[in-house]
XYZ file of C-alpha atoms in Angstrom:
121
model
C 18.305 15.657 50.964
C 19.430 16.315 54.400
C 22.949 17.569 53.632
C 24.025 21.291 53.107
C 23.909 21.382 49.323
C 25.982 23.835 47.336
C 24.832 24.210 43.597
C 25.425 26.033 40.314
C 23.238 29.105 39.445
C 22.652 29.862 35.975
C 23.043 33.584 35.718
C 21.008 34.389 32.690
C 17.999 32.847 34.610
C 18.854 32.375 37.940
C 17.780 28.659 38.163
C 19.721 25.913 39.349
C 20.273 22.721 37.575
C 18.506 19.688 39.087
C 20.794 16.807 40.446
C 20.969 13.532 38.318
C 20.897 10.353 39.673
C 20.304 6.677 38.459
C 18.774 3.707 40.120
C 18.221 0.211 38.448
C 18.565 1.968 34.905
C 16.270 4.398 35.864
C 17.013 8.427 35.686
C 16.010 10.375 38.687
C 16.158 13.917 38.527
C 16.015 15.800 42.175
C 15.479 19.452 42.955
C 17.989 20.090 45.890
C 17.371 22.895 48.567
C 20.735 24.780 48.086
C 22.646 26.245 51.168
C 24.726 27.899 48.569
C 24.624 28.894 44.914
C 27.441 30.494 42.938
C 27.538 30.986 39.236
C 31.369 29.765 38.952
C 32.454 26.450 39.264
C 35.728 27.094 40.505
C 34.186 28.884 43.602
C 31.966 26.236 44.344
C 34.808 23.565 43.914
C 37.048 25.770 46.588
C 33.975 26.162 48.637
C 33.086 22.375 48.918
C 36.849 21.562 49.533
C 36.643 24.083 52.605
C 33.641 22.487 54.081
C 30.832 24.217 52.685
C 28.704 20.853 51.690
C 28.244 18.629 49.149
C 27.916 19.190 45.365
C 27.087 17.071 42.448
C 30.148 17.788 39.800
C 31.148 16.422 36.520
C 34.278 13.997 36.726
C 36.500 16.337 34.816
C 35.566 19.370 37.254
C 36.185 17.592 40.626
C 38.980 14.992 39.392
C 42.113 16.634 40.659
C 40.428 17.489 44.188
C 39.733 13.835 44.255
C 43.044 12.668 43.553
C 44.591 15.147 46.131
C 42.215 13.752 48.627
C 40.351 17.194 49.099
C 37.149 15.655 48.007
C 35.254 12.144 48.879
C 33.078 10.960 46.223
C 29.825 9.699 47.780
C 26.495 8.133 46.301
C 28.322 6.504 43.609
C 26.149 3.562 43.386
C 23.772 6.111 42.259
C 26.014 8.031 39.932
C 24.802 8.617 36.369
C 26.460 7.730 32.959
C 24.936 10.916 31.200
C 27.649 12.976 30.503
C 27.671 16.840 29.681
C 27.210 17.331 25.897
C 29.817 19.213 24.177
C 29.422 20.577 20.814
C 30.987 22.713 18.270
C 28.929 24.647 16.146
C 30.008 26.422 12.854
C 28.614 27.591 9.543
C 27.890 24.848 7.211
C 30.184 25.081 4.511
C 31.631 22.671 1.702
C 35.091 23.206 2.934
C 35.793 23.531 6.484
C 38.128 26.630 7.623
C 41.381 25.265 8.646
C 41.281 26.813 12.015
C 37.903 25.313 12.806
C 39.150 21.729 11.647
C 42.206 21.618 13.774
C 39.884 22.759 16.585
C 37.513 20.213 16.122
C 40.381 17.644 15.673
C 41.979 18.809 19.044
C 38.645 18.816 20.952
C 37.949 15.354 19.785
C 41.260 14.277 20.867
C 41.018 15.771 24.322
C 37.738 14.282 25.103
C 39.135 10.814 23.949
C 42.108 11.249 26.271
C 39.802 12.536 29.022
C 38.009 9.091 28.698
C 41.072 7.233 28.797
C 41.876 8.556 32.374
C 38.356 8.349 33.629
C 37.861 12.030 34.026
C 34.957 12.418 31.981
C 32.114 9.414 30.831
């Protein structure tokens, strides 16, 4: 709470997400006071790499920067296993359009591959 926090802001609502932590199996949601707010994850990532403060990001956004040594994970003992939900929505039909079926299969395989390399939970 005493660090300069950089946070995402939802452009539609102007709201910031709470930071999620887990301690002893119990979920903790914190409202942090943001030093900087952006509605673009790439901008946030670059700002934090340049030293603007700390951020809570999903692994898939920060993984490359961590691997390069540009970012250092902190508070890992409080990391939550709650991931971001990814959904594919399409009209319910008896027969699925080939394009939709291929896309759903692609996303399923992509998420499985990202889990294998520990980029997503």
